[in-house]
XYZ file of N, CA and C in Angstrom:
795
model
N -0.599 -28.172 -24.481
C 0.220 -27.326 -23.627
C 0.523 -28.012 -22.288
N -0.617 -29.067 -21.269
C -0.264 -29.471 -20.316
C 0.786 -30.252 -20.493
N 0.683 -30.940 -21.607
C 2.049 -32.353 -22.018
C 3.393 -31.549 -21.941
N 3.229 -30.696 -22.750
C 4.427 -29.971 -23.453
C 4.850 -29.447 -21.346
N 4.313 -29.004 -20.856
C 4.543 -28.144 -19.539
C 5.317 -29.324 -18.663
N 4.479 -30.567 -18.529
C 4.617 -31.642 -18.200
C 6.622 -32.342 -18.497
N 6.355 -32.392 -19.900
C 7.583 -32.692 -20.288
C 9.195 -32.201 -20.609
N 8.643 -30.824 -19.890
C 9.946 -29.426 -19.575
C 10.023 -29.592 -18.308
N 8.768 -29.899 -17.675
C 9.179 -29.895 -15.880
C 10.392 -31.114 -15.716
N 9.847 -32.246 -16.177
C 10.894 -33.423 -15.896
C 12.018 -33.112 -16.417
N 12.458 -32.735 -17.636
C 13.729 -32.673 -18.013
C 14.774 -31.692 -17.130
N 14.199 -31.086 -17.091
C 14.434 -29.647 -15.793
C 14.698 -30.331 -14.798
N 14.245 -31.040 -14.268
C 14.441 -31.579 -13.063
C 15.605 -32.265 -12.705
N 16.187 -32.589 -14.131
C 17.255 -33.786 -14.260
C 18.473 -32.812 -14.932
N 18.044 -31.302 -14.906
C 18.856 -30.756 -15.869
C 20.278 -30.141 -14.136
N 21.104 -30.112 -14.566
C 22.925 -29.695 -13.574
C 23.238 -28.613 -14.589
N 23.852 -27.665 -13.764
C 24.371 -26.650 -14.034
C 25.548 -26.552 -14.744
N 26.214 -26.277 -15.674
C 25.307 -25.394 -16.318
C 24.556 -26.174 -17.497
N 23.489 -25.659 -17.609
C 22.175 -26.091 -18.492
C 22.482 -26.275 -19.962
N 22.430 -27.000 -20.476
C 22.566 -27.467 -21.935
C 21.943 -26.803 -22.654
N 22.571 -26.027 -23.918
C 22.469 -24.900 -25.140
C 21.418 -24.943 -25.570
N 21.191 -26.580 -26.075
C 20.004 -26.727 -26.482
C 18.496 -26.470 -25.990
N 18.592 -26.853 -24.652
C 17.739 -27.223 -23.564
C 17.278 -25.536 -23.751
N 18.212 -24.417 -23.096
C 18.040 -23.038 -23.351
C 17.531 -22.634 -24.882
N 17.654 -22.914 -25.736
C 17.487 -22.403 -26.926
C 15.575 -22.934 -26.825
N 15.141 -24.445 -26.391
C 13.914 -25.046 -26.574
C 12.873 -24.043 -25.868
N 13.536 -23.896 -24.242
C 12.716 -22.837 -23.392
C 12.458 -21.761 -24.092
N 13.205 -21.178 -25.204
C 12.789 -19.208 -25.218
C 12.114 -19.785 -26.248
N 11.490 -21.160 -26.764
C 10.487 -20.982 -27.744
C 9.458 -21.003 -27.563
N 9.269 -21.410 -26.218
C 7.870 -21.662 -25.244
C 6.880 -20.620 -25.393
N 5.542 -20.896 -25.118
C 4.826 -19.422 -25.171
C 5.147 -18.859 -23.266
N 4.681 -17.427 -23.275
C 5.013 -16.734 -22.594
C 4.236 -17.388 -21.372
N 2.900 -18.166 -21.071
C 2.370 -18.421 -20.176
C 3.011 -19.636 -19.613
N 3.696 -20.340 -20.230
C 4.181 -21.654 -19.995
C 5.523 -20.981 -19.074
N 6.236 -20.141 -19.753
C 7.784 -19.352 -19.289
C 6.944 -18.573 -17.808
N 6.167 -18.060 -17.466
C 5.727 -17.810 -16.503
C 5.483 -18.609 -14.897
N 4.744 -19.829 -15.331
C 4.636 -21.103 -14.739
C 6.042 -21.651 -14.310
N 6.760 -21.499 -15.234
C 8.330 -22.384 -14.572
C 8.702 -21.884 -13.879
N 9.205 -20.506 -14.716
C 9.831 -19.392 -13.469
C 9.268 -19.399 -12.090
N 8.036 -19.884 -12.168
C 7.858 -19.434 -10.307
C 8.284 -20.855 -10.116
N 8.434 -22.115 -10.927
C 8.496 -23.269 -10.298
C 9.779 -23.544 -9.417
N 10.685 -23.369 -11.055
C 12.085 -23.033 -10.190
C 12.090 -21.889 -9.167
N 11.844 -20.815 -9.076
C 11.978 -19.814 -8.314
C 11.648 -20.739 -6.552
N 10.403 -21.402 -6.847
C 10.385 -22.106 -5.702
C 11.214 -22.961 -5.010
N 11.454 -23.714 -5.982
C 12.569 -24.768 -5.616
C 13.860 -24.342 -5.527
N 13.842 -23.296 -5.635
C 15.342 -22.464 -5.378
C 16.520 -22.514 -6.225
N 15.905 -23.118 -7.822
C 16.939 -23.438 -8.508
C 16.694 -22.750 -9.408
N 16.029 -21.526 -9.796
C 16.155 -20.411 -10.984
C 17.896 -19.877 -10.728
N 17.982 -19.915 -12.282
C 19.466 -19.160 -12.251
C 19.187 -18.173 -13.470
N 20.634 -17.656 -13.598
C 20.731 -16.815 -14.733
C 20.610 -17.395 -16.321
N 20.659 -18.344 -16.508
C 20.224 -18.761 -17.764
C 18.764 -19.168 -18.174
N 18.488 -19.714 -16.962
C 17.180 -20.109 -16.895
C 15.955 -18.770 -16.742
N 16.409 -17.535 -15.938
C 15.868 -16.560 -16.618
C 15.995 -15.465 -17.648
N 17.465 -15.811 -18.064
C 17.799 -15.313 -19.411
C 16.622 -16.292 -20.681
N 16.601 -17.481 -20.606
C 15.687 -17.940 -21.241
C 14.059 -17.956 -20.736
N 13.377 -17.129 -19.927
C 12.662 -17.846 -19.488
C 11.654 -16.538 -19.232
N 12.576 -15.553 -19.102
C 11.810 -13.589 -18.904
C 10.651 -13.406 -20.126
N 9.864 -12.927 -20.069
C 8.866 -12.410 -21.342
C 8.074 -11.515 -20.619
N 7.563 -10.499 -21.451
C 6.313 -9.102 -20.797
C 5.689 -9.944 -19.826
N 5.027 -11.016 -19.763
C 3.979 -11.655 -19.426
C 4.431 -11.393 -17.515
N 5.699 -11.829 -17.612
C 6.157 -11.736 -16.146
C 5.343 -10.718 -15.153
N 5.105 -11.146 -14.020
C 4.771 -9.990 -13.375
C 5.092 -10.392 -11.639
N 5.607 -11.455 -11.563
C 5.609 -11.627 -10.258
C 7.506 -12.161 -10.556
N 8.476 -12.060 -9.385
C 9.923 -12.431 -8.829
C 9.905 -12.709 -7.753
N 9.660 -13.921 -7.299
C 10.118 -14.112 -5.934
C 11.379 -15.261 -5.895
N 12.487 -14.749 -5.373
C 13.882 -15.484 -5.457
C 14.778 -15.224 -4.371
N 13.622 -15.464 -3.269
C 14.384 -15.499 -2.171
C 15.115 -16.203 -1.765
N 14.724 -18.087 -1.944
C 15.294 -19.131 -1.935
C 16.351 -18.989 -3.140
N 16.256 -18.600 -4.286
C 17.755 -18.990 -5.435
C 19.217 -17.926 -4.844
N 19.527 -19.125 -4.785
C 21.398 -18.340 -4.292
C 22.125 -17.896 -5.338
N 21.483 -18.706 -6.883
C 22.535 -18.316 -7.893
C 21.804 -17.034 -8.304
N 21.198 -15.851 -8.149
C 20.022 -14.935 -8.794
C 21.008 -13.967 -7.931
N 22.059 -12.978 -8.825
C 23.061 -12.062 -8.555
C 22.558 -10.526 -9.164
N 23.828 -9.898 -9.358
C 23.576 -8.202 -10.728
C 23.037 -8.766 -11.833
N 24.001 -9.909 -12.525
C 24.080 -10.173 -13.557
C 21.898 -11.159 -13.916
N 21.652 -11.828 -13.527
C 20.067 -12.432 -13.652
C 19.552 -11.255 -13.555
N 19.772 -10.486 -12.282
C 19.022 -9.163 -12.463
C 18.560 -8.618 -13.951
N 19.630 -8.454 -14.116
C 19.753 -7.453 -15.792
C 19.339 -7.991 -16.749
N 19.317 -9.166 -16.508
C 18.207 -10.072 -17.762
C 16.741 -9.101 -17.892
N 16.050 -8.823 -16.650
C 15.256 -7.886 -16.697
C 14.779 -6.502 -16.997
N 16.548 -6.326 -17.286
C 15.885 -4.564 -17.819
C 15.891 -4.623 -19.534
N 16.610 -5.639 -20.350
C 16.527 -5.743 -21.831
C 14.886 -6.503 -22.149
N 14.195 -7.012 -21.486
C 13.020 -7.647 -21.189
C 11.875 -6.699 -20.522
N 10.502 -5.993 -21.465
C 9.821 -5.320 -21.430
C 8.712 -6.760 -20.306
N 9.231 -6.741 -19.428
C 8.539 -7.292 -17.810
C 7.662 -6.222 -17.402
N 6.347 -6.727 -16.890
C 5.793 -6.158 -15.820
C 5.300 -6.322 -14.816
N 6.776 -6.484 -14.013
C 6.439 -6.466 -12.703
C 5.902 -5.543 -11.627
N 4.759 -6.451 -10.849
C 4.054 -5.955 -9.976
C 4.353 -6.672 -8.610
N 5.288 -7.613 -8.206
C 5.686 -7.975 -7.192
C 7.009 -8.131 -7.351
N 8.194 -7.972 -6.610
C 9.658 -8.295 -6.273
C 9.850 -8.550 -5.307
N 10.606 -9.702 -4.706
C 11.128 -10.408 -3.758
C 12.748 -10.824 -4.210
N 13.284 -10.246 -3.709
C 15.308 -10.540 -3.488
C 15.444 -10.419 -2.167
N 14.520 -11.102 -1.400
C 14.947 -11.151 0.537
C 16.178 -11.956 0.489
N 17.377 -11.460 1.277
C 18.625 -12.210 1.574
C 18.338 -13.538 2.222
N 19.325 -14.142 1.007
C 19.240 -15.865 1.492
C 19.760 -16.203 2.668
N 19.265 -17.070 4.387
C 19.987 -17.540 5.196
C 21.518 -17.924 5.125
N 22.444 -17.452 5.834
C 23.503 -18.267 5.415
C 24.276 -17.916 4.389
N 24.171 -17.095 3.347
C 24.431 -16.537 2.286
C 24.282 -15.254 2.035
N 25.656 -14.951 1.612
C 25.273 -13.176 1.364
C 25.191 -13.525 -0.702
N 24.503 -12.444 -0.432
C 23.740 -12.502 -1.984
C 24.328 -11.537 -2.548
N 24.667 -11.678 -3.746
C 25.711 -10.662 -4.140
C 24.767 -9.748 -5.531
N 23.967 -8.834 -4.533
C 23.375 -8.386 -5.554
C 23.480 -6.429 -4.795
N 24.116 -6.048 -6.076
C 24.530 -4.882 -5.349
C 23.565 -3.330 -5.703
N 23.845 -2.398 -4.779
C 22.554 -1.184 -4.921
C 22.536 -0.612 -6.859
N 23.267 -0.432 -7.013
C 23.449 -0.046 -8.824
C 22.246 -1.215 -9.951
N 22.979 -2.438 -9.426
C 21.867 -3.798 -9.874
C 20.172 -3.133 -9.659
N 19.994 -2.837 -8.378
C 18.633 -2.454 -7.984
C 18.143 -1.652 -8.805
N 18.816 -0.144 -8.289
C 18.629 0.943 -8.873
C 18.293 0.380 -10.641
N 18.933 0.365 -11.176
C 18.855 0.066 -12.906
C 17.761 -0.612 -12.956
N 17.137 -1.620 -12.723
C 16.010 -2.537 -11.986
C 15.321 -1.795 -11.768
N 14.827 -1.250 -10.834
C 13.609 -0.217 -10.555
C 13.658 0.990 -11.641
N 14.387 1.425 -12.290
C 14.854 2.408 -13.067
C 13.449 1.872 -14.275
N 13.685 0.643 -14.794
C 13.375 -0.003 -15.917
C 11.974 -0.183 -15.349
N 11.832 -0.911 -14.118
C 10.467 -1.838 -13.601
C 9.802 -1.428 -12.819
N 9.891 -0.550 -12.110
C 9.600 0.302 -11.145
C 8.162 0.716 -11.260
N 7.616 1.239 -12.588
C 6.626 2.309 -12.613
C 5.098 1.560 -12.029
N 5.014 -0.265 -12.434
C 3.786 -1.113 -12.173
C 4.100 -2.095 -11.142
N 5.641 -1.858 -10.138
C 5.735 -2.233 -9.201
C 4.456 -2.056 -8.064
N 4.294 -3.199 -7.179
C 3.655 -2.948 -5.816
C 3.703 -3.431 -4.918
N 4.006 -4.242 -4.933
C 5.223 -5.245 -3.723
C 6.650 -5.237 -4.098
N 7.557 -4.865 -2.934
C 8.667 -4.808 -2.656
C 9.644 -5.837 -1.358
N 10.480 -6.756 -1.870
C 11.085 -7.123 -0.336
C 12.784 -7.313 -0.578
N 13.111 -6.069 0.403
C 14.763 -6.288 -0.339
C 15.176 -6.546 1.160
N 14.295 -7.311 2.316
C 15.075 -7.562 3.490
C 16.223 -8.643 3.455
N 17.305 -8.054 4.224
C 18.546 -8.911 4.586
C 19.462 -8.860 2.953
N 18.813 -7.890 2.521
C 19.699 -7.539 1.445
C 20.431 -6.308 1.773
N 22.326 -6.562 2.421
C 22.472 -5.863 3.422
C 23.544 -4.780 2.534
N 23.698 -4.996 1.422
C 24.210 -3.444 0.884
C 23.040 -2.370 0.692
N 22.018 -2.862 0.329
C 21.020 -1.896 0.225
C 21.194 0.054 0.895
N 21.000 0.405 0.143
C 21.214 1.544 0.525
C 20.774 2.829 0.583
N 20.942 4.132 0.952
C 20.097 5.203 0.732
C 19.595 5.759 -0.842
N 20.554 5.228 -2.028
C 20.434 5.677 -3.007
C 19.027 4.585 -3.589
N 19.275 3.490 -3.075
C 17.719 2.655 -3.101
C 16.921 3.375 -3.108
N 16.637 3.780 -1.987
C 15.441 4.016 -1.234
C 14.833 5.470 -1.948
N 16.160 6.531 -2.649
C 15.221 7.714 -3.518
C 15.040 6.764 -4.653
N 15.607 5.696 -5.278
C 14.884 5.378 -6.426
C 13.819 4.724 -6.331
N 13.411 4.730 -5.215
C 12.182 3.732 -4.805
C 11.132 4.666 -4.652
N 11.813 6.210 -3.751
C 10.878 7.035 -3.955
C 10.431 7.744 -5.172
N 10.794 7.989 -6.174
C 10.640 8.202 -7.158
C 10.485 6.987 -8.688
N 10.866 6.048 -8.652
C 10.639 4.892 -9.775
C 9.573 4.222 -9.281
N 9.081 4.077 -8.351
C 7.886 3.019 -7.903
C 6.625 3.644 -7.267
N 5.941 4.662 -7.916
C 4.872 5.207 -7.505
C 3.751 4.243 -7.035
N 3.384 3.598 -7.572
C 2.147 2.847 -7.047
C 2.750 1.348 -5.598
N 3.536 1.608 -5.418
C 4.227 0.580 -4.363
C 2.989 0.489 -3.408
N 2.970 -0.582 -2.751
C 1.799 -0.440 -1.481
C 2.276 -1.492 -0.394
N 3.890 -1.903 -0.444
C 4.106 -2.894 0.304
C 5.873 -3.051 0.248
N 6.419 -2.097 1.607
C 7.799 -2.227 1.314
C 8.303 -3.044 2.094
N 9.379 -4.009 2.529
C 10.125 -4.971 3.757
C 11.455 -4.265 2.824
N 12.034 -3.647 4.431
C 13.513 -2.790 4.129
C 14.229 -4.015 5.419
N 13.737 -4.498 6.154
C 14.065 -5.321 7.269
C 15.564 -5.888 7.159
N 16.320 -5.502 8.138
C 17.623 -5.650 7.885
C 18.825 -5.589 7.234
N 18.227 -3.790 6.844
C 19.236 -3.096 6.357
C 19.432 -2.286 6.711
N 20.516 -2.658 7.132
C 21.252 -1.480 8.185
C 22.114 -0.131 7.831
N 22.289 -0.042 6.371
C 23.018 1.055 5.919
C 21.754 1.618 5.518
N 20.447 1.678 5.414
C 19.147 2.649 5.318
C 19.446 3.316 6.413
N 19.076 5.122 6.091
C 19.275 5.947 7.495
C 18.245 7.021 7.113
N 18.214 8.215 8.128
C 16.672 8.892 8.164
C 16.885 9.491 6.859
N 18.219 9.632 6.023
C 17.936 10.382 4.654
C 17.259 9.628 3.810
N 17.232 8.150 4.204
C 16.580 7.145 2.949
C 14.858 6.663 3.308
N 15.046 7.234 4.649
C 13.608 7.303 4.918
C 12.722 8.203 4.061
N 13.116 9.447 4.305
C 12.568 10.803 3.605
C 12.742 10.518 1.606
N 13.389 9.787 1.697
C 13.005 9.777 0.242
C 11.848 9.124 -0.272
N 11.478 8.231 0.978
C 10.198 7.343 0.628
C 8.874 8.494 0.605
N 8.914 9.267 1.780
C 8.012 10.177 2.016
C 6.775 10.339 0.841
N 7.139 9.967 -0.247
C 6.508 10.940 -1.608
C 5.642 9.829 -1.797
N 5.851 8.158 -1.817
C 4.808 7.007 -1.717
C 3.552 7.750 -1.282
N 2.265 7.774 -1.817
C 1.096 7.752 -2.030
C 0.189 6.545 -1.527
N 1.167 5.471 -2.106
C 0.125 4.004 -1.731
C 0.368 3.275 -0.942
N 1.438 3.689 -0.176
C 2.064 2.735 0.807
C 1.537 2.172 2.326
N 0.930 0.658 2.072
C -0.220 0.327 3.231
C 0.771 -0.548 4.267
N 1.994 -1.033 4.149
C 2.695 -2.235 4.992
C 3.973 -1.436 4.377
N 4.841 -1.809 5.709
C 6.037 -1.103 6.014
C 6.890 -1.841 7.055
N 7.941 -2.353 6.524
C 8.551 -3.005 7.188
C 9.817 -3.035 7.805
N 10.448 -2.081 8.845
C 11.858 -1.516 8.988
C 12.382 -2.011 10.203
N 12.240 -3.489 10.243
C 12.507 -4.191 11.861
C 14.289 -4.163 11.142
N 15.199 -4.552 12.924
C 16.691 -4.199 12.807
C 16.852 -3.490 11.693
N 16.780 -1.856 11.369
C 17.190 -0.674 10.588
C 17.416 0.152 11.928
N 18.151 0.903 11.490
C 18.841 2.148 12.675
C 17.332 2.941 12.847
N 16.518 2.437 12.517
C 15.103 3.564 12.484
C 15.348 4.216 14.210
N 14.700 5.194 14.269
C 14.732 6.061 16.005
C 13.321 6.777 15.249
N 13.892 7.407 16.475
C 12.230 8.282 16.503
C 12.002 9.446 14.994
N 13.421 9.900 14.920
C 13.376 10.981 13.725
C 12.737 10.127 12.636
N 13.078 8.905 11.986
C 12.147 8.152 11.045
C 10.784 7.716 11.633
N 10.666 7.893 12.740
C 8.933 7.771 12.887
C 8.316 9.188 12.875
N 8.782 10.465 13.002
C 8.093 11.486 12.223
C 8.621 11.509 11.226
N 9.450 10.940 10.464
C 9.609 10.868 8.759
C 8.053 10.273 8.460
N 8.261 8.980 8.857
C 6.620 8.523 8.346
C 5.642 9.020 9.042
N 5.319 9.527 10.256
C 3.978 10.282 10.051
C 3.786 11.445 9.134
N 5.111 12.513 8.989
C 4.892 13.774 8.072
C 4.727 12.902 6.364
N 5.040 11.987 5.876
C 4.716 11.006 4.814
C 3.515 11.526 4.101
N 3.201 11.012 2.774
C 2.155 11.155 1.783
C 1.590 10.044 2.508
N 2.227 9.052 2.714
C 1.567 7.372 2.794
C 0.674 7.549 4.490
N 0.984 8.424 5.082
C 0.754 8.139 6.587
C -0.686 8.252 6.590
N -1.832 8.607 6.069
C -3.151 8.241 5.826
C -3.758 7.236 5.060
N -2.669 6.387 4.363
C -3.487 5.018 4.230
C -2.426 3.406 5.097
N -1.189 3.999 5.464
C -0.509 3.307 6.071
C -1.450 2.748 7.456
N -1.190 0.816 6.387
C -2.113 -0.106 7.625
C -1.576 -0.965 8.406
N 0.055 -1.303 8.096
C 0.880 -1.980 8.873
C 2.367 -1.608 9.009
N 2.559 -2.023 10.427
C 4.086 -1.351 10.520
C 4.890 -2.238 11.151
N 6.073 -2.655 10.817
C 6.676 -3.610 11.661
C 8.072 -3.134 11.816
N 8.270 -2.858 13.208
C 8.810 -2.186 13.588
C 9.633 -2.464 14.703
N 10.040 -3.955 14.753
C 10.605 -4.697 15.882
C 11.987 -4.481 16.177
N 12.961 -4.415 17.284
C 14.287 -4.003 17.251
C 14.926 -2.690 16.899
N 14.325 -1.821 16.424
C 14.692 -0.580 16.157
C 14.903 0.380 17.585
N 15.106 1.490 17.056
C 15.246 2.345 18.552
C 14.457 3.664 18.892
N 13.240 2.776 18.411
C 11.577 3.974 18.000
C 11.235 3.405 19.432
N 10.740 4.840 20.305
C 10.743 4.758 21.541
C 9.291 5.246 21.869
N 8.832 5.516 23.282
C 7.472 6.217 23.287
C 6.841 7.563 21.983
N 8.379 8.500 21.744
C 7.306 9.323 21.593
C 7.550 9.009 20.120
N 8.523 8.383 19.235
C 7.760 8.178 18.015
C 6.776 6.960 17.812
N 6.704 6.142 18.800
C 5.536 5.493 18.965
C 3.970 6.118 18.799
N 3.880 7.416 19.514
C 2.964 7.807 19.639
C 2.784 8.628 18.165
N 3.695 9.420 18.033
C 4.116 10.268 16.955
C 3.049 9.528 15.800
N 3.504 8.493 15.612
C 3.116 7.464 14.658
C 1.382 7.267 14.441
N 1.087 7.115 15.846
C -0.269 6.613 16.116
C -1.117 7.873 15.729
N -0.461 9.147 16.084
C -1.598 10.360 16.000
C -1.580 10.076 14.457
N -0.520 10.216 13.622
C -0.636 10.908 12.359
C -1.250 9.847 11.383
N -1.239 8.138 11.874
C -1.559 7.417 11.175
C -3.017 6.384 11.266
N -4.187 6.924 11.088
C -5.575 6.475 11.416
C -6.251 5.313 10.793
N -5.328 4.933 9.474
C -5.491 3.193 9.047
C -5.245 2.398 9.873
N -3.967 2.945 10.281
C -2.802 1.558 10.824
C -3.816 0.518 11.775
N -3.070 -0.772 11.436
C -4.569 -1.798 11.684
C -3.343 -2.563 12.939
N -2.251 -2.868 11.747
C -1.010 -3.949 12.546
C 0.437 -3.355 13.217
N 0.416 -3.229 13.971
C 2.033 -2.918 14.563
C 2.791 -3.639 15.480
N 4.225 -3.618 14.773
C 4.904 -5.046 16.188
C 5.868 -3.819 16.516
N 6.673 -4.527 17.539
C 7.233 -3.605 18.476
C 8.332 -4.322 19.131
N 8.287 -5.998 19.226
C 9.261 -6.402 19.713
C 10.754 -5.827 19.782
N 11.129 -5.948 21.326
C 12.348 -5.338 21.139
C 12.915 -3.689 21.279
N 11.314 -3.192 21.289
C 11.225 -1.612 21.473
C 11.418 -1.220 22.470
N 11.820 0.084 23.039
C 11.558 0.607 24.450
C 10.289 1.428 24.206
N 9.087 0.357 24.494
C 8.231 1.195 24.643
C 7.482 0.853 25.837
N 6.889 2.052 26.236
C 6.118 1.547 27.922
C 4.899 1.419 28.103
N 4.551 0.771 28.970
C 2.542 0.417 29.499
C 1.821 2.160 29.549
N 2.986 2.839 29.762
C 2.453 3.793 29.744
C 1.965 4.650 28.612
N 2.720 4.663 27.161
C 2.490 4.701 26.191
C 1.626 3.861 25.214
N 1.568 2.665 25.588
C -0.076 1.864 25.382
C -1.055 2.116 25.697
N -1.199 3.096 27.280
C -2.489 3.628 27.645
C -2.895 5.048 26.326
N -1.703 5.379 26.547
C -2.269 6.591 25.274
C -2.297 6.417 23.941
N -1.463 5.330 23.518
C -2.136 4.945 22.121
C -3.428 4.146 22.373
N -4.286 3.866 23.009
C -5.265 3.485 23.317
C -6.355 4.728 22.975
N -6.144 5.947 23.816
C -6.786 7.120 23.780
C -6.782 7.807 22.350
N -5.580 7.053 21.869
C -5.100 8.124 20.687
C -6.641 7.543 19.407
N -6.521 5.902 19.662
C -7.201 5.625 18.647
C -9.431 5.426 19.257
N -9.058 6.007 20.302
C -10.391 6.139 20.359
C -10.428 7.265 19.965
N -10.029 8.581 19.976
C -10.011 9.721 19.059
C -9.992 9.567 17.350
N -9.508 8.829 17.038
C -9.650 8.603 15.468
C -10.871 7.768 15.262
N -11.785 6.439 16.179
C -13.002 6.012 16.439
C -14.011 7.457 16.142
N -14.009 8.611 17.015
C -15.050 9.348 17.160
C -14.936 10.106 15.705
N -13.556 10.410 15.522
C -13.631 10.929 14.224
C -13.950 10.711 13.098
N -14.185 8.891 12.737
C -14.940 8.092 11.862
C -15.321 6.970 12.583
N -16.416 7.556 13.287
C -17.189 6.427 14.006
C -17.375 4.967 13.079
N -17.728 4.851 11.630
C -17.995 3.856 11.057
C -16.884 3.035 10.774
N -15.275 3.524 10.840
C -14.387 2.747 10.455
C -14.050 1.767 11.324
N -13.684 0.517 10.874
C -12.867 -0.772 12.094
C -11.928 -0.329 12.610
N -12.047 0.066 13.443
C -10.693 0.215 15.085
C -9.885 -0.878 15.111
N -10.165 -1.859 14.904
C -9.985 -3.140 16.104
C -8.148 -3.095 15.382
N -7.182 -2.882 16.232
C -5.775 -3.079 16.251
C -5.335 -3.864 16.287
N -4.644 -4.667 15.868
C -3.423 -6.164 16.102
C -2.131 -5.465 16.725
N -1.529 -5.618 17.783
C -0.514 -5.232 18.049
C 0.285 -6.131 18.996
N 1.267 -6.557 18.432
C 2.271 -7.199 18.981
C 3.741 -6.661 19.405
N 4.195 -6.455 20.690
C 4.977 -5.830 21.507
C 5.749 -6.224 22.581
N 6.143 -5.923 23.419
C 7.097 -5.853 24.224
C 7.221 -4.822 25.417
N 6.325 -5.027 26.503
C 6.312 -3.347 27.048
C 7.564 -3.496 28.109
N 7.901 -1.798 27.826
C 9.720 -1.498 28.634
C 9.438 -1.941 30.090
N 10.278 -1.825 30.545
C 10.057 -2.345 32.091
C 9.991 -1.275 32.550
């Protein structure tokens, strides 16, 4: 198997688009652990495409990260929903420089299919993204524990509230989103807001009091950024107070906060 792995990497390496019939026909004979291994190889090197995961998908799958591949559109998508995959991580973060032409319907159908053993999520700078996402996210991806919505700007407080129903959700990521304060009591009134442990929350227009809002209702939260916030020294003194109150209330749990910010002038 190492030879055989060995001697697909090189040819691959030398293989130009589009990929030779044959070459595709050799890959889908591979066993599923070998088709696993590539996929992240190319995925790394930024040269997974649609043939290459048309040949290359099997159950075994469980991880997508294709942030770097520019050619990975609707169409690669959908290789995945005829393909009994189980994915437990997704990554389609928008490529630098490139708009990625992967549109909310693509998703939706995608989570529709893959959704249920999802738990990492990153659809940042994937800028059609949209509110109809975000209920299929609340509803197709129950066990999620890790969303990056980061720079999507057509998410609004209705696509917040659809998340609400997440259970497992520990990292949260809504830097440049129209977020304000009404989506920071979206997520404290949340299922997730008692195990929610990170929030990144930079550039938005979440101000003192959903700052605070945040802090009462959420007693995990370990990490929060803020860059870019209007938030004040004065509202640091009381999220200070806030979380020595959640200290007395479980004296045994770790306090200790990471917080990175920006205080208003």
């Amino acid at each position: 198997e190492t030879l055989e792995y060995l001697c697909v990497c090189e040819i691959l390496q030398n293989v130009s688009a589009p990929e030779p019939t044959e070459l595709m026909l050799s890959l889908c004979s591979l066993p599923d652990r070998l088709k696993v291994v590539l996929i992240d190889l190319f995925s790394k090197r930024g040269r997974l495409s649609e043939p290459l995961l048309s040949a290359l998908a099997c159950p075994s799958l469980t991880k997508l990260h294709v942030q770097d591949c520019v050619e990975i559109d609707d169409r690669a998508l959908s290789v995945l929903q005829t393909t009994d995959c189980h994915l437990r991580s997704l990554n389609v973060q928008g490529v630098r420089d490139h708009v990625r032409d992967i549109t909310p319907p693509a998703i939706i159908r995608l989570l529709t299919t893959n959704g249920i053993r999802l738990q990492f999520l990153n659809l940042a700078s994937c800028h059609s993204i949209n509110d109809d996402v975000m209920a299929t996210i609340g509803s197709a991806c129950p066990h999620l524990t890790s969303l990056d919505i980061s720079d999507c700007p057509r998410v609004t407080i209705q696509g917040f509230q659809h998340l609400t129903s997440l259970t497992c959700l520990t990292s949260l990521s809504l830097e440049r989103t129209p977020a304000n304060n009404a989506v920071a009591e979206c997520i404290a009134r949340s299922d997730y807001s008692q195990v929610l442990e990170a929030l990144f929350m930079s550039r938005t227009s979440i101000t003192d009091q959903g700052f605070l809002c945040i802090g009462k209702a959420c007693p995990a939260l370990r990490t929060i950024r803020t860059f870019r916030c209007t938030i004040s020294a004065a509202a640091r003194v009381k999220w200070e107070i806030i979380q020595q109150q959640h200290q007395a209330r479980c004296p045994n749990a770790d306090r200790r906060v990471h917080m990175a910010w920006s205080i208003a002038p």
